[in-house]
Every structure is written in structure tokens, then in C-alpha cells.
Coordinates of C-alpha atoms in Angstrom, one line a residue:
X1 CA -16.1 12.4 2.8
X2 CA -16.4 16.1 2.4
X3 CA -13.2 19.0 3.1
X4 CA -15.3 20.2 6.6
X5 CA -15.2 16.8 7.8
X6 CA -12.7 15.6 10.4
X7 CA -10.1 12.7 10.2
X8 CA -9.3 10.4 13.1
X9 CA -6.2 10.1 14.0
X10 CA -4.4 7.2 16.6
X11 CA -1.2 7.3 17.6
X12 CA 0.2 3.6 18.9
X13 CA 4.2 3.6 20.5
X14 CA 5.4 1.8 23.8
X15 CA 7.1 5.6 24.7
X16 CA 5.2 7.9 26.0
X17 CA 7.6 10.7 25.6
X18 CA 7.1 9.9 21.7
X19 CA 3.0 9.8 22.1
X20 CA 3.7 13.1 23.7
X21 CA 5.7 14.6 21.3
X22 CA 3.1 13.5 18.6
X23 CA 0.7 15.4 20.1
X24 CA 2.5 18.2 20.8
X25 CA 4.5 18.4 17.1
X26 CA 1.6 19.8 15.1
X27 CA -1.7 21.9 15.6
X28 CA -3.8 18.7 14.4
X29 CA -6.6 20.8 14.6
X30 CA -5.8 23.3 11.8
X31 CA -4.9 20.1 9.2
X32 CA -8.3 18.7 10.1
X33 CA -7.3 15.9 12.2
X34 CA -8.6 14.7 15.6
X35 CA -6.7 12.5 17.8
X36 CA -8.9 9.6 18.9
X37 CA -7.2 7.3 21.1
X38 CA -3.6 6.3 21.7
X39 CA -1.9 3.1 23.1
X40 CA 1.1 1.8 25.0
X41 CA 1.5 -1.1 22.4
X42 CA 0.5 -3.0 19.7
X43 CA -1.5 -5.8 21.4
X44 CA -3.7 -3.1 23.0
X45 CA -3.6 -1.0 20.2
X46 CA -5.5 -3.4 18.1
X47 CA -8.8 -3.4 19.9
X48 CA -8.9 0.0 20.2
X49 CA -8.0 0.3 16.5
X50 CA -11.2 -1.9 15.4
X51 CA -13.2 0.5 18.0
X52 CA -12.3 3.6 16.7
X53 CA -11.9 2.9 13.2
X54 CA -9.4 5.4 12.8
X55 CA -8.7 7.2 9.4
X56 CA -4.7 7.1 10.0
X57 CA -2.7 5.5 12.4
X58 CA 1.0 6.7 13.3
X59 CA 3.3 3.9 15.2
X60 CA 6.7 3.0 15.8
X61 CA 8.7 0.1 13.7
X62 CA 10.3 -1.0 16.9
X63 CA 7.9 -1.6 19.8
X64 CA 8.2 -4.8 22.5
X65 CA 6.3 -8.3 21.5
X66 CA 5.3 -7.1 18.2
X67 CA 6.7 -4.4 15.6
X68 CA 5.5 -1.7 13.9
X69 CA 5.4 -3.8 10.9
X70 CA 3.6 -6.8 12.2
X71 CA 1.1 -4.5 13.6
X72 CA 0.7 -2.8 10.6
X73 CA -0.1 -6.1 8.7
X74 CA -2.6 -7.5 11.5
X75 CA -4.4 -3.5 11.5
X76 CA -5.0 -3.9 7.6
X77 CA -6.6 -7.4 7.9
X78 CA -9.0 -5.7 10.5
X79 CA -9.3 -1.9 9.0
X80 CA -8.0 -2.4 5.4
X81 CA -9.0 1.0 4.7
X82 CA -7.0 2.6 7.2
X83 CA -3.2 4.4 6.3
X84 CA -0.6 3.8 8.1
X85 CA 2.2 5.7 8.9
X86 CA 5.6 4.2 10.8
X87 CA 8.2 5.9 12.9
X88 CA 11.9 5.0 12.0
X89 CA 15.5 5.7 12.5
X90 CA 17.9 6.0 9.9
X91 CA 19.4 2.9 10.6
X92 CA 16.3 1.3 9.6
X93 CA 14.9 3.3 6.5
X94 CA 16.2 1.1 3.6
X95 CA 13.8 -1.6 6.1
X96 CA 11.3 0.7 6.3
X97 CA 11.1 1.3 2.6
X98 CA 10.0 -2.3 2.2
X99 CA 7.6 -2.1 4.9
X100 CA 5.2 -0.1 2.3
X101 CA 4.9 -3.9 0.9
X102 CA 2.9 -5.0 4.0
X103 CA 0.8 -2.2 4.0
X104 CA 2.0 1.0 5.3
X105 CA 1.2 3.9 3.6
X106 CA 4.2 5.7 4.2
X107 CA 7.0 6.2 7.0
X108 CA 8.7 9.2 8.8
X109 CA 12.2 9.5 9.7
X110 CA 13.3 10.3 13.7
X111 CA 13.9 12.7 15.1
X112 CA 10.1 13.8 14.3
X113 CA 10.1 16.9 11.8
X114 CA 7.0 19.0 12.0
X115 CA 7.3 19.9 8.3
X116 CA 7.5 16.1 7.1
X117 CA 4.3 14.9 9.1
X118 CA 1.9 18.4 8.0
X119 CA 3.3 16.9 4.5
X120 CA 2.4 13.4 5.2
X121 CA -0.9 14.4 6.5
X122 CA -2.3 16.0 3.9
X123 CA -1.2 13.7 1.0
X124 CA -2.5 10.7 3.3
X125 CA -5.9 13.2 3.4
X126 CA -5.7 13.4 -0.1
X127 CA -5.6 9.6 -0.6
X128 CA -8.6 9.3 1.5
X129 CA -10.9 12.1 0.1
X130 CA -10.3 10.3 -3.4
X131 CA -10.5 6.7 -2.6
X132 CA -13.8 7.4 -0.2
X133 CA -15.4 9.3 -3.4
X134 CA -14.7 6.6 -5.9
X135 CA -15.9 4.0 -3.5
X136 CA -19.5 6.7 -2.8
X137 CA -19.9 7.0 -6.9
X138 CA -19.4 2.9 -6.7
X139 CA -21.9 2.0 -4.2
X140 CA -24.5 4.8 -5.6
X141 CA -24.7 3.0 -9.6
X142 CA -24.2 -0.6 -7.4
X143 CA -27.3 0.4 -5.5
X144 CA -29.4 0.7 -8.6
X145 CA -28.8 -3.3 -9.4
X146 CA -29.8 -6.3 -7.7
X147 CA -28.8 -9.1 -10.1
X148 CA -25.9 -10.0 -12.8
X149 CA -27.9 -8.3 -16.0
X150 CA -28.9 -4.8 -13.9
X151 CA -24.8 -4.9 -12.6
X152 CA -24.0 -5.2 -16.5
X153 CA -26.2 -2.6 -17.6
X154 CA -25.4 -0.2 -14.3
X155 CA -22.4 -0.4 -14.3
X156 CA -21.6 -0.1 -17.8
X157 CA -20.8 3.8 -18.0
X158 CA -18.4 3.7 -14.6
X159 CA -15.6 1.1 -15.7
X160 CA -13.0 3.4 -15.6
X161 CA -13.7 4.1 -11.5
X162 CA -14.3 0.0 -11.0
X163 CA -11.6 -0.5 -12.9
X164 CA -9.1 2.0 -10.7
X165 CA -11.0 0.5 -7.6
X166 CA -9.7 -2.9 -8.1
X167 CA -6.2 -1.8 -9.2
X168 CA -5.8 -0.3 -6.0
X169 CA -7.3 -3.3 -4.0
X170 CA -4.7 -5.4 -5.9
X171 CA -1.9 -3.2 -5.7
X172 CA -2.4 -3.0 -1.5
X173 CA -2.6 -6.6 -1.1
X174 CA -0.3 -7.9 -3.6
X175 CA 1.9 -10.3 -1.0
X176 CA -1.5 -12.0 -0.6
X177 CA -0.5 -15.5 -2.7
X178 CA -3.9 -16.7 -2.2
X179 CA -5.6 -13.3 -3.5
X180 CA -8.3 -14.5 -5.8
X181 CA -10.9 -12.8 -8.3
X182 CA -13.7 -13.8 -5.6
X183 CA -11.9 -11.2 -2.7
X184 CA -12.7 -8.9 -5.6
X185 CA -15.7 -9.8 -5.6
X186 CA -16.6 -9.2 -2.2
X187 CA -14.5 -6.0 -2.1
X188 CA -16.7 -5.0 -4.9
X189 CA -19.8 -6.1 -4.1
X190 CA -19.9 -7.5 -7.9
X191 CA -20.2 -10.8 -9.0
X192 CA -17.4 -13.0 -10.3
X193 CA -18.7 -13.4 -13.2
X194 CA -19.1 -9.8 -13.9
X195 CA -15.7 -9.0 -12.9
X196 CA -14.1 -11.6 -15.1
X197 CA -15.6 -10.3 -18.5
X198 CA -14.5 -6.9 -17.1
X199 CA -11.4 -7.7 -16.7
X200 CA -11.2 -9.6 -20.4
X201 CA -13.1 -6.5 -21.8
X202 CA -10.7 -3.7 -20.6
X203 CA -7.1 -5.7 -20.3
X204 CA -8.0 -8.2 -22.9
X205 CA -6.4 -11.1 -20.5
X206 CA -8.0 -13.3 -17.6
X207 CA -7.8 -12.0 -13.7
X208 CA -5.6 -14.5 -13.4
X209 CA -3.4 -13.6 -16.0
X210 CA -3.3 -10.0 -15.1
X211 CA -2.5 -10.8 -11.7
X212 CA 0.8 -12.4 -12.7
X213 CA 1.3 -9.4 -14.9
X214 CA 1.1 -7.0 -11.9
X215 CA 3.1 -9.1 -9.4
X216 CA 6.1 -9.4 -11.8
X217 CA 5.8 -5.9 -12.8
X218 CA 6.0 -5.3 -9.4
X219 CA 9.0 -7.8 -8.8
X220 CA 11.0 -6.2 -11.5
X221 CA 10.7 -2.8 -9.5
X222 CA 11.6 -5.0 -6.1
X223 CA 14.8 -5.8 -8.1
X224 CA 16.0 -2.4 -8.3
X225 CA 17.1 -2.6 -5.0
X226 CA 20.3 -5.1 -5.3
X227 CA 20.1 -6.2 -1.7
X228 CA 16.9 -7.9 -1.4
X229 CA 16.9 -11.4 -1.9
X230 CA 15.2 -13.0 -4.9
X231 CA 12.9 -15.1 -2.0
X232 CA 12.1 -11.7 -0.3
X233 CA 10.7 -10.4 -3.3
X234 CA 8.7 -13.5 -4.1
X235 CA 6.8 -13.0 -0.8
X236 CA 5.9 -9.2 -1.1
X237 CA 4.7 -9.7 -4.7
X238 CA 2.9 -12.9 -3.5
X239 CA 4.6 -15.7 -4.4
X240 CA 6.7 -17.2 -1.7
X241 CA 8.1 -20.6 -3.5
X242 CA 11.3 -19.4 -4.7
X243 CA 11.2 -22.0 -7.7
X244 CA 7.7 -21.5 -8.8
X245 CA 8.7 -17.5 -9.1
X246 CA 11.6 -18.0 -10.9
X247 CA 9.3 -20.2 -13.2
X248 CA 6.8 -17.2 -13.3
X249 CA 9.3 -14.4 -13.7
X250 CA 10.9 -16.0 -16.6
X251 CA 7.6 -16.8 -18.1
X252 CA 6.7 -13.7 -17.9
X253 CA 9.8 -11.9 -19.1
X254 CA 12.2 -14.3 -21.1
X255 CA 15.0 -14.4 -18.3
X256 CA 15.6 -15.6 -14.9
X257 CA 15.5 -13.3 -12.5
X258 CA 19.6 -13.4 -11.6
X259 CA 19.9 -12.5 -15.3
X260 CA 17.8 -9.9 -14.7
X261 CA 19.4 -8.1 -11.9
X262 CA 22.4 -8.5 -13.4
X263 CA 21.2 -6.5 -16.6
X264 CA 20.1 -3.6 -14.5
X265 CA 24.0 -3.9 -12.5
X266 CA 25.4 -3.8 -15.9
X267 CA 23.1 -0.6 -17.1
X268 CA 24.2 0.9 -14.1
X269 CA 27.4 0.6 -15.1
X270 CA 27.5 1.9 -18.6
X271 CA 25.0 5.0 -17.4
X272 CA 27.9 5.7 -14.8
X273 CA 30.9 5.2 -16.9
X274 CA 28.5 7.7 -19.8
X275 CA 28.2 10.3 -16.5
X276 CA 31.4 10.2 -15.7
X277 CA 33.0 10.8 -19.4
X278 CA 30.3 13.4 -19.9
X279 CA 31.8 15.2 -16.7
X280 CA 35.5 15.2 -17.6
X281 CA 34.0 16.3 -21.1
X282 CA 32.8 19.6 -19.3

């Protein structure tokens, strides 16, 4: 996608006064961005979604039948390129937050600020532009193989942009529990046997094995936040059997994960207590 090209933008709320004021906010012309189609509600705004094929999307967390977030998940199973951005009170941010986990790309606080959408626009623009010319440089050096020995030969010198590829594609579907080195694979366009010596070759452990890495990685940031559950964070990192990821986190990191939390409470604690003696110091 080049800079002169222009992005598609649909805008999916059950209020018309908010579709309206959408429109109206911004100049979407001078940021580039066309708006495409709108729609009423979620169930509509599906089919229209898979028509258009929209670049972003901006919709509401709380619409009738089905939610912003539900929407959002179903919209990246049928566009999983597209971003998505959702509307939100203040009363449901901290909710909001966690909706990034299910595929949102980011969220804007009501009452709708000019400022804070030209801001979300551009980065979202920025996102695309990049991930569109990695995924261009990809499909050129796939284009010059047919078969497993040309792909190893090809793609030799452009590991480092296969290699961000699939970290992305991980990172965006990590509450998939069933994700598997074979989605790779067809994400990719590269076989699975390829992809497993690449993965042995530049993190020196199987798929499988990194996979786990990530998703506790991931967990361990989850845990930051003190008020989600331990079974809510098992299902956004992808494993939803609250024994099997206590089993996992503690393989992984040498304590359970209550132990954990309560280690970051308690290094709370000291780095407040430090503050606060540093402050009476002054």
C-alpha cells in the first residue's frame, strides 16, 4: 500500500446520532480515509464488513443482541487483517483495556475527542502501511519457490521479516488454545516443515515450545492487573483449563501463579513505601 492510497473506513453503532457524529468529528478526507459503508448493528454489519473489506472499523462496546467485543472477535475470524477500533465510556475502560485480547486494535473514550481519533488514525495507518509491506516483500521471495528446497533457499535472506510476520500472527491470536504451527502455515503460505526448522534455527526451541513461552510471557503481563481472575487470563493467553495453566505457568516460571501475583503486590509495596520515604526526604 503506497502514502497516495486511500483507507476504508466503516463505522458500525445501533445510534445514529453517534454514526453521525463520526462522520462529522473529523475531515476523513485530509487523513486519507474514506468512509465505506456504515451499519445499525452488528448482525448487519458483518456482511457488509466481508463486502467491503474495510481497512478499519470503528464500533461501539455496547450495542443490542451482540457487543462491540463479540463483534469484534466474529469481524477478525472473517477479515483478520482488519483494525478495530471500539467506542467506550469511562465506566467501561478498565473492560475495554482487555478487549485488545480479542482483537481490537485499540479503543476511544466517549464523549468522542477529535484529537484522540486523528491520533488513532494515523498510528492504525501506520500499522497497516508496515504490515501490508512486509506481507508484499513476503509474497514477492515466496513467489520465486514452488517446493520445500526452493522455500529454503528463497527464503533464506528474509528471516528476519518471516520471522516478525509470525510473531505478529501469534501475538493477535494468542486466546486461540487450538492455534497450531499448521495456521502458520497457511498464513504463511510456507510449509510446516519449513517453519519448524525456522523456528528451531532462530529461537533455538520447538513452535510448540515457543508458543508456551509467549502465552506465559503474556500471562505474566495479564497479572499486572490485580483484578482479573487467574481463569480470565488463562483464556486470553489461550489456555482456558484453569489447572492445566497453573501447571503451565509454574512450569514455565518456578511458581504458581497466586505466588506470583502476590510478588508483584508485595513489589508494589516496597517501591511505594521507597517513594514515599524518598518524598518526606525532600
Amino acid at each position: 500500500m503506497t502514502k497516495t492510497e486511500w483507507f476504508r473506513l466503516m463505522i458500525v453503532d445501533d445510534e445514529r446520532f453517534i454514526r453521525n457524529l463520526l462522520k462529522k468529528s473529523v475531515a476523513w478526507e485530509n487523513l486519507g480515509i474514506k468512509i465505506v459503508g456504515e451499519a445499525e448493528n452488528a448482525e448487519k454489519g458483518l456482511p457488509i464488513l466481508e463486502r467491503l473489506r474495510p481497512h478499519i472499523v470503528i464500533t461501539d462496546i455496547c450495542m443490542a443482541e451482540m457487543d462491540g467485543i463479540s463483534f469484534s472477535a466474529e469481524a477478525k475470524k472473517r477479515c483478520p487483517e482488519v483494525k478495530i477500533v471500539v467506542l467506550t465510556g469511562y465506566e467501561e475502560f478498565e473492560y475495554a483495556q482487555r478487549s485488545i485480547e480479542a482483537g481490537v486494535s485499540a479503543f476511544l473514550l466517549k464523549p468522542i475527542d477529535p484529537r484522540e481519533i486523528k491520533k488513532t488514525m494515523e498510528r492504525l495507518k501506520e500499522q497497516i502501511r508496515s504490515e501490508s509491506e512486509k506481507r508484499e516483500e513476503l509474497n514477492k521471495l515466496r513467489a520465486k519457490s514452488t517446493d520445500e528446497p526452493q522455500q529454503k533457499a528463497h527464503m533464506s535472506g528474509c528471516r528476519p521479516v518471516v520471522t516478525e510476520l509470525l510473531g505478529d500472527y501469534i501475538m493477535k491470536n494468542l486466546s486461540c488454545h487450538d492455534l497450531s504451527l499448521s495456521d502458520l502455515s497457511r498464513e504463511a503460505h510456507l510449509s510446516t516443515g519449513y517453519l519448524s526448522r525456522l523456528f528451531k534455527q532462530e529461537f533455538g526451541v520447538s513452535f510448540v515450545r515457543y508458543l508456551l513461552c509467549v502465552r506465559i510471557e503474556k500471562a505474566k503481563e495479564l497479572m499486572q492487573d490485580g483484578s482479573l481472575p487467574f481463569y480470565q487470563v488463562g483464556e486470553l493467553v489461550g489456555i482456558p483449563d484453569p489447572h492445566y495453566f497453573s501447571i503451565c505457568f509454574k512450569k514455565q516460571t518456578g511458581i504458581a501463579p497466586a505466588d506470583y501475583r502476590k510478588s508483584l503486590i508485595k513489589g508494589k509495596g516496597v517501591r511505594e513505601h521507597e517513594e514515599c520515604q524518598n518524598k518526606e526526604k525532600d
